[in-house]
Coordinates of C-alpha atoms in Angstrom, one line a residue:
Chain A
X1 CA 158.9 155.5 62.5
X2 CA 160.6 158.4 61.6
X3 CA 160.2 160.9 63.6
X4 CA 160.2 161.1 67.8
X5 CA 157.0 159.0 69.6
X6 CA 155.6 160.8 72.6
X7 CA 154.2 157.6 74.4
X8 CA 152.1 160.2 76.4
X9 CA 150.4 161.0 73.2
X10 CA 148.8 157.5 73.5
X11 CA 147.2 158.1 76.7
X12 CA 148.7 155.1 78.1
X13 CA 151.1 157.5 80.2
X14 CA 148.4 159.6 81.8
X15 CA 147.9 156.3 84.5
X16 CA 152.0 157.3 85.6
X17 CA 151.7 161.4 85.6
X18 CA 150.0 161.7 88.7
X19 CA 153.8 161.0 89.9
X20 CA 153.4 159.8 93.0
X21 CA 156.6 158.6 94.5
X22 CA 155.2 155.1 94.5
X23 CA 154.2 155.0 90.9
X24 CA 158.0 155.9 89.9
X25 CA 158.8 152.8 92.5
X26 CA 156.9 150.4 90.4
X27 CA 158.0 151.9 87.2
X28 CA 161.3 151.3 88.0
X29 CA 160.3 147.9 88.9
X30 CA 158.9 147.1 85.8
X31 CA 161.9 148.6 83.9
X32 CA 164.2 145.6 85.4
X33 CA 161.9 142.8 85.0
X34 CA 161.6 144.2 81.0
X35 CA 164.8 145.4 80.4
X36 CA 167.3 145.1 83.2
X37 CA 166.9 141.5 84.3
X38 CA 167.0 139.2 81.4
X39 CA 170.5 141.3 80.2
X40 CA 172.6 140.2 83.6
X41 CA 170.3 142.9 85.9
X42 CA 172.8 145.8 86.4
X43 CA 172.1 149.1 84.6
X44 CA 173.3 152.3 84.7
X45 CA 171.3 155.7 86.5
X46 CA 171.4 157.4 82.5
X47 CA 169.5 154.3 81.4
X48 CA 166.8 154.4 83.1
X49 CA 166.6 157.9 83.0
X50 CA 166.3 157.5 78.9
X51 CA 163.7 155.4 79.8
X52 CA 161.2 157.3 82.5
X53 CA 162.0 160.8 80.9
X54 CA 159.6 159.5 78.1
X55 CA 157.0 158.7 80.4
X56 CA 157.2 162.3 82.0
X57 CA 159.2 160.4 85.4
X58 CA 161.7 163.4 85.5
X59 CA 165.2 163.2 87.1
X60 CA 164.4 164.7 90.3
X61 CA 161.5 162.1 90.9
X62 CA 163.7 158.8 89.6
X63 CA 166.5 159.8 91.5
X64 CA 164.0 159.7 95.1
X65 CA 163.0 157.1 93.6
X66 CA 165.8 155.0 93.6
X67 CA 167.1 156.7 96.9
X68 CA 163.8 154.6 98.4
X69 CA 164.1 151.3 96.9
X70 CA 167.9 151.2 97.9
X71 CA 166.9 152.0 101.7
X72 CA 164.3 149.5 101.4
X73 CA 166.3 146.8 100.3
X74 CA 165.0 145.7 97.1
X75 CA 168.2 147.5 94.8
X76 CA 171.8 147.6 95.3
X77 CA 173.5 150.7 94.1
X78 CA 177.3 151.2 93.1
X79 CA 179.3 153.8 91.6
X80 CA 181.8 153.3 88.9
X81 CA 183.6 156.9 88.4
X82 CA 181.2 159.6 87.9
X83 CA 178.7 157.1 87.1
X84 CA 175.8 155.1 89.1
X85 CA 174.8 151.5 88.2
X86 CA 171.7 149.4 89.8
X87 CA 170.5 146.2 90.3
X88 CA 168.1 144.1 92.0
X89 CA 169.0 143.0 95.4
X90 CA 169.0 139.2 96.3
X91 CA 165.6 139.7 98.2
X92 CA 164.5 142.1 95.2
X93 CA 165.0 138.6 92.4
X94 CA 163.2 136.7 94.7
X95 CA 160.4 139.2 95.6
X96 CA 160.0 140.2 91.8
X97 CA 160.9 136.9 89.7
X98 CA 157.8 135.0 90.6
X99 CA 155.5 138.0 88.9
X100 CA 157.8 138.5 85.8
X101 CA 156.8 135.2 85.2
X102 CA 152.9 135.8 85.1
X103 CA 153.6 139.0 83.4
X104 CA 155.0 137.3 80.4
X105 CA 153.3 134.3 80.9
X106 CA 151.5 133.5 77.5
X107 CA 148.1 132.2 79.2
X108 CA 147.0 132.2 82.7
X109 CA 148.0 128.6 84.2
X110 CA 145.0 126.7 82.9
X111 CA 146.4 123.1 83.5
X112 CA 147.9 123.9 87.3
X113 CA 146.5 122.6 89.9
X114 CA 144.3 125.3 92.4
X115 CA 144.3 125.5 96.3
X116 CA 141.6 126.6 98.7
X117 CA 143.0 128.4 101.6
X118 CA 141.1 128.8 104.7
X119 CA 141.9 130.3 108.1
X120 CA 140.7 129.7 111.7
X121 CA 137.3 131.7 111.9
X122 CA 138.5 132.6 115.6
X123 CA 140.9 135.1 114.7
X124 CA 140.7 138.3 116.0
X125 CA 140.3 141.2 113.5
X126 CA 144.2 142.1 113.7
X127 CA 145.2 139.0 113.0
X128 CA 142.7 138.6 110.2
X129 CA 143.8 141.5 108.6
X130 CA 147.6 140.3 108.9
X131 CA 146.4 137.3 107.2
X132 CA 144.6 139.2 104.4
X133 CA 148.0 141.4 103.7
X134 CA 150.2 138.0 103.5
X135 CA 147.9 136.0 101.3
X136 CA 147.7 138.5 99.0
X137 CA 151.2 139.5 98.5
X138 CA 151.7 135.3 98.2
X139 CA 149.3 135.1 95.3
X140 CA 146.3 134.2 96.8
X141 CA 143.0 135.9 96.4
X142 CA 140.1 136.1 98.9
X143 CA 136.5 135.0 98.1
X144 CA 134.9 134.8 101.5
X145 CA 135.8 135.6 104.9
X146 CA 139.1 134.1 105.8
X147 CA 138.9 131.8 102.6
X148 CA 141.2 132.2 99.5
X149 CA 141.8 130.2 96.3
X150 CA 144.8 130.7 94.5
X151 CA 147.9 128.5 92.6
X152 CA 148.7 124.9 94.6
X153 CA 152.0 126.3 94.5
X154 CA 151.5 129.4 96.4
X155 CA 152.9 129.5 99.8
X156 CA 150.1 130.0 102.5
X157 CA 150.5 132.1 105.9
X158 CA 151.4 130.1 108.8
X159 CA 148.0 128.7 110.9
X160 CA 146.2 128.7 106.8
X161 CA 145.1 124.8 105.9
X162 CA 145.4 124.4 102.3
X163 CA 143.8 121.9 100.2
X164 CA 145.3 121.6 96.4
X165 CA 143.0 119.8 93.8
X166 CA 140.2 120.2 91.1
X167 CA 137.5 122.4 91.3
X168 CA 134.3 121.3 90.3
X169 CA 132.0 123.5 88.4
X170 CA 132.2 127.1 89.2
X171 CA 129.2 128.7 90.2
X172 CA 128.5 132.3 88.6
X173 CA 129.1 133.8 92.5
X174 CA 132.5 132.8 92.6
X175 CA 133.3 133.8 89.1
X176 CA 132.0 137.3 89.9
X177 CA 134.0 137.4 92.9
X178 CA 137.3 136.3 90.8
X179 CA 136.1 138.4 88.5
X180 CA 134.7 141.5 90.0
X181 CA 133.6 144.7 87.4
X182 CA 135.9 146.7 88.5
X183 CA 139.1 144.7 87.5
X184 CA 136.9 144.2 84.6
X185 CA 136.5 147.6 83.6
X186 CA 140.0 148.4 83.9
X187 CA 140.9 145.8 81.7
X188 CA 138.5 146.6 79.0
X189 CA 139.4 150.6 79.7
X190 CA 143.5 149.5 79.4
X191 CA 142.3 147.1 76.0
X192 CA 140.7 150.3 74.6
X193 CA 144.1 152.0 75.1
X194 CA 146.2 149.7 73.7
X195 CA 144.0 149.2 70.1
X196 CA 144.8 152.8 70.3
X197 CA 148.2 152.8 70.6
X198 CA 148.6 149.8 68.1
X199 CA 146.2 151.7 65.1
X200 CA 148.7 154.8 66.1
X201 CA 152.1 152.4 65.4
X202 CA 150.3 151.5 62.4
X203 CA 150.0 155.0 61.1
X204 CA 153.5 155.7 61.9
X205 CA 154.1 153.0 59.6
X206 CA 154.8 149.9 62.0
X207 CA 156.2 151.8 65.3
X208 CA 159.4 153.3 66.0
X209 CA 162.0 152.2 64.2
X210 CA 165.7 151.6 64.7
X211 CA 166.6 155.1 65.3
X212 CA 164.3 155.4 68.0
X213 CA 165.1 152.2 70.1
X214 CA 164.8 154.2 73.0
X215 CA 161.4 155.6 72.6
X216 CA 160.1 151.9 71.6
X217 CA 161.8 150.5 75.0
X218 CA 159.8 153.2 77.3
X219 CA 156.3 152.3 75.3
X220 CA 157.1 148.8 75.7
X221 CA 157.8 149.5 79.5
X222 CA 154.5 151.5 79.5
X223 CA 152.9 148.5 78.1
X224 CA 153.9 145.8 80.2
X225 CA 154.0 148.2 83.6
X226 CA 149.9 149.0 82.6
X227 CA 149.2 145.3 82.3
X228 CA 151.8 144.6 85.3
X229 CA 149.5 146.4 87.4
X230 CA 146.4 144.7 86.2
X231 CA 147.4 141.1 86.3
X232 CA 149.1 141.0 89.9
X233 CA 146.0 142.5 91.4
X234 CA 144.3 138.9 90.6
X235 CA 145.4 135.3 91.3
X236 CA 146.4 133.3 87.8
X237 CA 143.2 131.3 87.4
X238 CA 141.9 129.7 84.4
X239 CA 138.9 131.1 82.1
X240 CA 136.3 129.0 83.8
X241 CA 137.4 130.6 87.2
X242 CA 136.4 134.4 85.7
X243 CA 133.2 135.6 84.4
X244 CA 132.2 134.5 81.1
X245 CA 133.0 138.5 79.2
X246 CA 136.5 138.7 81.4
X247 CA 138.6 141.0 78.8
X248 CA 142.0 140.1 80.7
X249 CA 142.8 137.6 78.3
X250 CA 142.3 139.9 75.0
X251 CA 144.5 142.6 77.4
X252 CA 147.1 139.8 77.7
X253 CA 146.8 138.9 74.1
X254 CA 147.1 142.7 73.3
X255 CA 149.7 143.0 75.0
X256 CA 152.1 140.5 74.1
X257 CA 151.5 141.3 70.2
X258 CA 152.7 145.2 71.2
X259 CA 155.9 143.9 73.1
X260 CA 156.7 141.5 70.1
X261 CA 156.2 144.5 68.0
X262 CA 158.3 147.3 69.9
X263 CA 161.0 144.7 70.8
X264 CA 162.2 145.3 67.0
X265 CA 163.8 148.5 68.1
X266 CA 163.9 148.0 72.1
X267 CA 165.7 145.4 71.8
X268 CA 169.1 146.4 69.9
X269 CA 169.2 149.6 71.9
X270 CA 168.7 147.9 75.2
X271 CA 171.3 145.3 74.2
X272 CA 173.7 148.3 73.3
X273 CA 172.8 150.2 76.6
X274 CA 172.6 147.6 79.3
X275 CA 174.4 144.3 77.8
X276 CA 178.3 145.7 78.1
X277 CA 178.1 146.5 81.4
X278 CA 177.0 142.7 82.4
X279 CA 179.0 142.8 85.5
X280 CA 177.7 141.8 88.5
X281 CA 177.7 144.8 91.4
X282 CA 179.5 143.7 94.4
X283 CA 177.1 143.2 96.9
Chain B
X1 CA 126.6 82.5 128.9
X2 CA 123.8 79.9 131.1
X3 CA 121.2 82.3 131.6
X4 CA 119.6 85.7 130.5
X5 CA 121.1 89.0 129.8
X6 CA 119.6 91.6 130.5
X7 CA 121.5 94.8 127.8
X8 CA 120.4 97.3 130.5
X9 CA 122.2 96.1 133.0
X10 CA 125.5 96.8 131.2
X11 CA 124.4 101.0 131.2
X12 CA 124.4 100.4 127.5
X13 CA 120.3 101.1 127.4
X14 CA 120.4 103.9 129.1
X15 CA 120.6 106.5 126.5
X16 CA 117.6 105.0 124.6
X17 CA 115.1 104.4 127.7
X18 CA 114.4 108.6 127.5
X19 CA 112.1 106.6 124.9
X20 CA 111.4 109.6 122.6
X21 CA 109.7 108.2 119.8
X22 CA 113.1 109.7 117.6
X23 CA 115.1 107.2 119.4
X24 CA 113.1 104.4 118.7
X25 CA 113.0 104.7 115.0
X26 CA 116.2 105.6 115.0
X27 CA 116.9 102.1 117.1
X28 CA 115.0 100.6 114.5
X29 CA 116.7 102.3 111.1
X30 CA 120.2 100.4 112.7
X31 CA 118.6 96.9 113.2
X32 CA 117.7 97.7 109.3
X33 CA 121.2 97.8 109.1
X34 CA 122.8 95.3 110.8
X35 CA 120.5 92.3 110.9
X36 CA 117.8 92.6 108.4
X37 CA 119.4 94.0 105.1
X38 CA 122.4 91.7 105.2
X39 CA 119.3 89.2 105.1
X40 CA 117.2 90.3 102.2
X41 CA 116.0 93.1 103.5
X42 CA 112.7 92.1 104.9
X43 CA 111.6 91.3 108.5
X44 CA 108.6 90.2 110.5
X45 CA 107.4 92.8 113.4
X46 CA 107.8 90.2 115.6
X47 CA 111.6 89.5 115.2
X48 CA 111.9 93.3 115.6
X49 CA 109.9 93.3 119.1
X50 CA 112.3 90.5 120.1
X51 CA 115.3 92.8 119.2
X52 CA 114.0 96.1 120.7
X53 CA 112.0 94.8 123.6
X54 CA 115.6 93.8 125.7
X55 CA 116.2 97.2 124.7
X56 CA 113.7 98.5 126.7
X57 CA 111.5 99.4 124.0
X58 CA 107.6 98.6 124.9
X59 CA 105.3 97.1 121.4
X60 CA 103.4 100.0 121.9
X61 CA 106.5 102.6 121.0
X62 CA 107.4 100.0 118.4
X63 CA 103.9 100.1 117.0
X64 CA 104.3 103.9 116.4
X65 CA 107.6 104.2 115.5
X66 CA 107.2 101.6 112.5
X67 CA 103.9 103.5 111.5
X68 CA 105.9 106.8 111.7
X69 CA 108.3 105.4 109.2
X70 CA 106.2 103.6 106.9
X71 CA 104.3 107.1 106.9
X72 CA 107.3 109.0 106.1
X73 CA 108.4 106.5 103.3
X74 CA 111.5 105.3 104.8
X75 CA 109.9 101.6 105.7
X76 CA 107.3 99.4 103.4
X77 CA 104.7 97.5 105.1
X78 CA 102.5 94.3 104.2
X79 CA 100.8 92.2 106.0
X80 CA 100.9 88.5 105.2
X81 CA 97.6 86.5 107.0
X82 CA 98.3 87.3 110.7
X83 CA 101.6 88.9 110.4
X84 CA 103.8 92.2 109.4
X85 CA 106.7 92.6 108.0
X86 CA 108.4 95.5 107.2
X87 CA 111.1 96.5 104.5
X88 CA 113.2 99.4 103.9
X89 CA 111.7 101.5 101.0
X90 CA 114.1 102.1 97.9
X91 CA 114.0 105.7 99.5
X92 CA 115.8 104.2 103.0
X93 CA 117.9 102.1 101.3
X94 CA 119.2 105.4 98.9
X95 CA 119.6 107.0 102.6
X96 CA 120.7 104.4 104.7
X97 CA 123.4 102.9 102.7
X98 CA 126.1 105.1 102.6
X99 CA 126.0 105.4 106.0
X100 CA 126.1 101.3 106.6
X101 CA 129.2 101.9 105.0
X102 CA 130.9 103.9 107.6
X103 CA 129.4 102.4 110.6
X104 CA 131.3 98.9 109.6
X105 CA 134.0 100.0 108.3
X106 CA 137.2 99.0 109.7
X107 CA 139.4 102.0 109.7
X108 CA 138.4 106.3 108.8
X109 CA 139.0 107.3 105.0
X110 CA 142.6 107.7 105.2
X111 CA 143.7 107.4 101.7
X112 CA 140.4 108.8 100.4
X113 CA 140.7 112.6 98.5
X114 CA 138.8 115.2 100.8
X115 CA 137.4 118.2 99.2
X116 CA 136.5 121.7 101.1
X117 CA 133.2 123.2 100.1
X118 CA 132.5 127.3 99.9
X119 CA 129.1 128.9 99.6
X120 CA 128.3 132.3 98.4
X121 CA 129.5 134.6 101.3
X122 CA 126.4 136.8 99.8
X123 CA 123.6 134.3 100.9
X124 CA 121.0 135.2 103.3
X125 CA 120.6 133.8 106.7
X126 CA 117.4 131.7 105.4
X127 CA 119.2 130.5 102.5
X128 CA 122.8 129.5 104.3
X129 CA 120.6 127.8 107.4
X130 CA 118.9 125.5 104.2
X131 CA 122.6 124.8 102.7
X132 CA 123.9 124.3 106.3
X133 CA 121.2 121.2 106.5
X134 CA 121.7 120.0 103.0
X135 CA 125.7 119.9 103.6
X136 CA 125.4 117.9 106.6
X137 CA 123.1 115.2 105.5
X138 CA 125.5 114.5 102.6
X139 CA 128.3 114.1 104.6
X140 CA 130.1 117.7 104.8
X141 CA 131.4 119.0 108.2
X142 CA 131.4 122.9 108.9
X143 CA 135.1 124.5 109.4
X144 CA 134.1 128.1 108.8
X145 CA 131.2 130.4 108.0
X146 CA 129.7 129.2 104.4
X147 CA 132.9 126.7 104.7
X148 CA 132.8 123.0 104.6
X149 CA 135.3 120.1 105.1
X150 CA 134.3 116.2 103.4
X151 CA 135.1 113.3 101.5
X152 CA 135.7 114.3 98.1
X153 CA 133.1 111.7 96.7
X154 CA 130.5 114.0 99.4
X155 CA 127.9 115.7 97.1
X156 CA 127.3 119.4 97.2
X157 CA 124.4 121.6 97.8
X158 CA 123.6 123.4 94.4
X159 CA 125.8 126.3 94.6
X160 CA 128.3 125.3 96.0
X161 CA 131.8 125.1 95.0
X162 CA 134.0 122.5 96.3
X163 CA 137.6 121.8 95.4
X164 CA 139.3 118.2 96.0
X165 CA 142.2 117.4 96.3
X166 CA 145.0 117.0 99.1
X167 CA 145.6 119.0 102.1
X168 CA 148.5 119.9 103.9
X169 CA 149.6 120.4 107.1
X170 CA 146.2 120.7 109.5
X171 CA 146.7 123.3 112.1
X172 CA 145.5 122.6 115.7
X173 CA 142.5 124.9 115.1
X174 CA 141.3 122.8 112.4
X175 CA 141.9 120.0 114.3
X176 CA 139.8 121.1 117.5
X177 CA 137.2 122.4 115.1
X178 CA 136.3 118.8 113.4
X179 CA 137.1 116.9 116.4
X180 CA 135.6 119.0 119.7
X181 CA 135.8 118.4 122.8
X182 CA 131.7 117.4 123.6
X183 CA 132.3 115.0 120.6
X184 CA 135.6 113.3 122.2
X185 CA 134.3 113.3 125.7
X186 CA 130.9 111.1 124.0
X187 CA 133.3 109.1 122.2
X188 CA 135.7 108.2 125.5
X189 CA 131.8 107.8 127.4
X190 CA 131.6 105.2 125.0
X191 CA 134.5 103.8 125.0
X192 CA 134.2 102.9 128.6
X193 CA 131.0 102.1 128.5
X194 CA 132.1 99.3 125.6
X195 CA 134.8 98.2 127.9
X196 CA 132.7 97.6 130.6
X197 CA 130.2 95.1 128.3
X198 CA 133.7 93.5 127.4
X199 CA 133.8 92.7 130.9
X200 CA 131.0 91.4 131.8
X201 CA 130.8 89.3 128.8
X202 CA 134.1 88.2 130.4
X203 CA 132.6 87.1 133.4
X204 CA 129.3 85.6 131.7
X205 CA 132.0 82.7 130.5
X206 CA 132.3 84.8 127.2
X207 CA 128.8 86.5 126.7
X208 CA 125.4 84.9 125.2
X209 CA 125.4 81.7 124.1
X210 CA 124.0 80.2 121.3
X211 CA 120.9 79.7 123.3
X212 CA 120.4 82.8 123.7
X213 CA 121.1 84.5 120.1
X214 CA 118.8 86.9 120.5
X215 CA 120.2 89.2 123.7
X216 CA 123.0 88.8 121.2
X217 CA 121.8 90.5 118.4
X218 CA 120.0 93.0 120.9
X219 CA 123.1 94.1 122.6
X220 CA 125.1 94.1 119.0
X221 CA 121.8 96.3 117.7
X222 CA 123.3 98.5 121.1
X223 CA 126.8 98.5 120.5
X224 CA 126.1 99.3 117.2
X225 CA 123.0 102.4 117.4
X226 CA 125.6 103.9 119.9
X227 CA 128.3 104.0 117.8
X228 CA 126.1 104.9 114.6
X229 CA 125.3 108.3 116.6
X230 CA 128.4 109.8 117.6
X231 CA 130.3 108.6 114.2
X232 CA 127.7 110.1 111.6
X233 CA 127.9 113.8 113.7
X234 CA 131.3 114.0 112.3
X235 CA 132.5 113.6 108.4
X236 CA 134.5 110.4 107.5
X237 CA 138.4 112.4 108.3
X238 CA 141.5 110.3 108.6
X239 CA 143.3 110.8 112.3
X240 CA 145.8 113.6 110.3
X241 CA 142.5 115.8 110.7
X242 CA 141.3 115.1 114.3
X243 CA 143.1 116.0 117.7
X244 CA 145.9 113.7 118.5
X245 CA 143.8 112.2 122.0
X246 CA 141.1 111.9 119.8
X247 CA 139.1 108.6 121.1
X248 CA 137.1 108.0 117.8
X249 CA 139.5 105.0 116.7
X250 CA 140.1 103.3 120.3
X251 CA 136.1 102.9 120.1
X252 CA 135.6 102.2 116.7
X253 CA 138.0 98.9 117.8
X254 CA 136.2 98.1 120.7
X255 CA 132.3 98.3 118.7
X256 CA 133.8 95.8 116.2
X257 CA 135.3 93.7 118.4
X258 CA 132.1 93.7 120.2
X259 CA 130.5 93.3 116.7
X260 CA 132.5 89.8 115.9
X261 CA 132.2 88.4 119.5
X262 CA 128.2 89.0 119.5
X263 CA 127.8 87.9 116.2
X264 CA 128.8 84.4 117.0
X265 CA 125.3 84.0 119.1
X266 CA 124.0 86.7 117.5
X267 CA 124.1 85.7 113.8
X268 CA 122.5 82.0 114.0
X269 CA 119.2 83.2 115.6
X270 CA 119.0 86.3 113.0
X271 CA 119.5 83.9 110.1
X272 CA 116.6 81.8 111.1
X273 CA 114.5 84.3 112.0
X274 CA 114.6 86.5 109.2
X275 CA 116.6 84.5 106.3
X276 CA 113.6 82.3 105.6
X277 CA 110.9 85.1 104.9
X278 CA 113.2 86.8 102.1
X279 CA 111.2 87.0 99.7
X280 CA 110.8 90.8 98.6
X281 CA 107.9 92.6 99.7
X282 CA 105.6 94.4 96.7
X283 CA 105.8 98.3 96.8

C-alpha cells in the first residue's frame, strides 16, 4: 500500500490493548518465534520497539516487559554501546521451539500417533492440581478427571501411565470436550477478524508494500500472536478428534495465507533489521 | 493310585461345598470347558453327576443347576429314551469361549496391544454403573473413575472411547490397582492349596490311576473352576502391569501342571464317556 497501515484499524489489536504486562510478555514472545528466531535469534531493543509501537505496546510497557522476561530466565540481554540487543535464553529455545512448530505447522498432526494419559485416582487435590498445571504446559489436554490425551510424543508428569496408539471411533462426548464452544467461538470470532483484515489488504491494493515493511511485520506478528494464543490452548489433534463445525482449521488456513501475504514486505525489512547483527550474545 | 480319592480331602472342595446353587452352575459351565467341548460338545447327565458328585455336589443341586441353565439359554437339553444330555447353546459357546482361551493358556498376553478405555465423565450414576458391568464382562479392568485398562482386541461398551496401543513405564499405583492385594492373597491361597494336591498325589504313588479316571477328571474339573475364578476377576495383563510378588504366574504353573498330570487318568475315562455320544443335539 501506499500510505501508513494502522493494524489497530483491523480490530485484530484490540485483544493486546488491554496491556497487561503479560500480554506484552507473549507479544514479545511471539515476535522471536516470527521474526527473531529463524534470522540467528538476537535483535536489537529499537526493533522490537518498531514492531510493538504499531500494536499500541508503548516503550515504557516493552521495556518492563523485557526487564521480566530477563529476570525470569527466558531472554538474555547485552549491551553493545548505547544500544541493547536480545535473545532467547537456552531454556527460552527449548521452552518456545516446540510451539513455533505447531504455530506454523501447515495441518494439525493428523498421521501421529495419540496417547492417553492417566493418573493415580488417589491423589490428593494438591497433587492433582500440580498434575493438571504440568500436563498442560507438556501438551496434553484433559478430558476426564485425572485423564488426558495428547501427542505420543508429549512428555507426561512423573507417576502418569501413558499408553500411545490408535483411537477408535470418537464418540461426539469426547469431541465436544476436545472441542469445547468456547475455543470454538473464539476461533470463529478471530476467522471473522482476519476475512476482515484480508478484504482491507485487498482495498489497499494487496497490503503494505515495500515501503512499509515495518508495518506488514507488526500485522504479521498480530496475526500469528492471535492464532498463537488459540492453538496452544488445545492439544494438536486430528479433525476426527474435534467437533464436526471446528473453525480452527479455516483459522489456520486463514492464517497462513495472511503471513505468506505480509511476508512480501516483512520479510526484506526484517532481513535488513535483524539479519546484520547475526551474532550470537555471550551468554 | 490303588484306591479312591476322595477331591475333598485335599481342601480343594471346600470353596464349592457353601453349595449355592451359583457355584454349582458355575462348576458345571468349567466341566463344559474342559471335558465336554473338547469332545463334541455334548454330554449325558450322568457323566456330569459322576464329575460333580466327588465334588460334593448332590443330583438334586445338579438337577437345578442344569434346569437353571437350560432356562437361561446357556445349556440345550434333549432327552434320548431314558437319558439327558446336555449341550452348550450357541449363546454359551459365544460366552464361554473366549474365556477357555485364557484359562488354558500357557503364559498372560505379553506381546498382545492393550488399549485404555474412557467414558463420558458427564454420565449419570445409573448409566456409568450399566457401562461398569458391560466393561467387565468383555474383558476391561477399571484403573480410574469412567477409566478402563484391557486387551486391545477387548470390545467396548457403546460410547466408549478406547485407544490401543503401547504403554510405558507402569507406575506402582497402577500396578497395585490391577493386581490388589485380596486378589494376590486368593492367588497365593491357591497356590498352596495346588501344592498341597501335588503332594498328595506324590504320596498316592503319582495320583489316580487309570482305574480310577474319573476322581481324575473331577479333581482336574477342581484345579481348573478354582483357577477359572480368580484369573477371569482380572483382565489378561502381562507381569510388566501387575505387582512384582504377584502370585498369578507361580499358580497358573502349578494348575497346568496339575492339568497334564491328571489328564493322563483323567482323559481316557472322559473320552469313552462322552466321545461316543457326539453327535450334535437339535436346537
Amino acid at each position: 500500500m501506499a500510505g501508513r497501515q494502522d493494524p489497530g484499524r483491523h480490530g485484530l489489536a484490540a485483544a493486546l490493548t488491554g496491556d497487561a504486562d503479560l500480554r506484552v510478555w507473549s507479544v514479545i514472545i511471539t515476535i522471536f518465534g516470527d521474526a527473531v528466531a529463524p534470522r540467528g535469534g538476537v535483535v536489537a531493543v529499537s526493533v522490537l520497539a518498531a514492531l510493538t509501537a504499531p500494536l499500541g505496546i508503548g516503550a515504557g510497557a516493552l521495556r518492563v516487559a523485557l526487564h521480566r522476561l530477563v529476570r525470569d530466565g527466558w531472554l538474555i540481554r547485552e549491551r553493545r554501546g548505547r544500544a541493547s540487543f536480545y535473545a532467547l535464553s537456552p531454556r527460552g529455545v527449548a521452552e518456545f521451539a516446540p510451539a513455533s512448530r505447531r504455530i506454523y505447522a501447515a495441518a494439525p498432526a493428523a498421521g501421529a500417533p495419540l496417547a492417553l494419559g492417566l493418573a493415580d485416582p488417589g491423589l490428593d487435590a494438591g497433587a492433582r492440581a500440580g498434575l493438571e498445571a504440568r500436563m498442560s504446559g507438556a501438551g496434553w489436554q484433559p478430558v476426564g478427571a485425572g485423564v488426558w490425551l495428547g501427542p505420543a510424543a508429549a512428555v507426561p508428569a512423573p507417576g502418569v501411565f501413558t499408553l500411545a496408539g490408535t483411537g477408535g471411533e470418537v464418540p461426539g462426548w469426547l469431541r465436544a470436550r476436545l472441542g469445547p464452544p468456547e475455543l470454538s467461538a473464539a476461533y470463529a470470532a478471530l476467522v471473522a477478524e482476519l476475512r476482515q483484515l484480508a478484504a482491507a489488504l485487498d482495498g489497499d491494493g494487496g497490503g503494505p508494500g515495500r515501503s512499509d515493511g515495518a508495518t506488514a511485520a507488526a500485522l504479521r506478528v498480530l496475526v500469528v500472536h492471535r492464532w498463537r494464543r488459540l492453538v496452544l490452548r488445545h492439544a494438536d489433534l486430528p479433525a476426527a478428534y474435534l467437533p464436526g463445525d471446528w473453525p480452527g482449521e479455516t483459522c489456520r488456513d486463514l492464517v497462513l495465507a495472511l503471513h505468506r501475504r505480509l511476508s512480501a514486505a516483512a520479510d526484506p525489512w526484517l532481513d535488513a533489521e535483524i539479519a546484520p547483527r547475526r551474532q550470537p550474545l555471550a551468554k
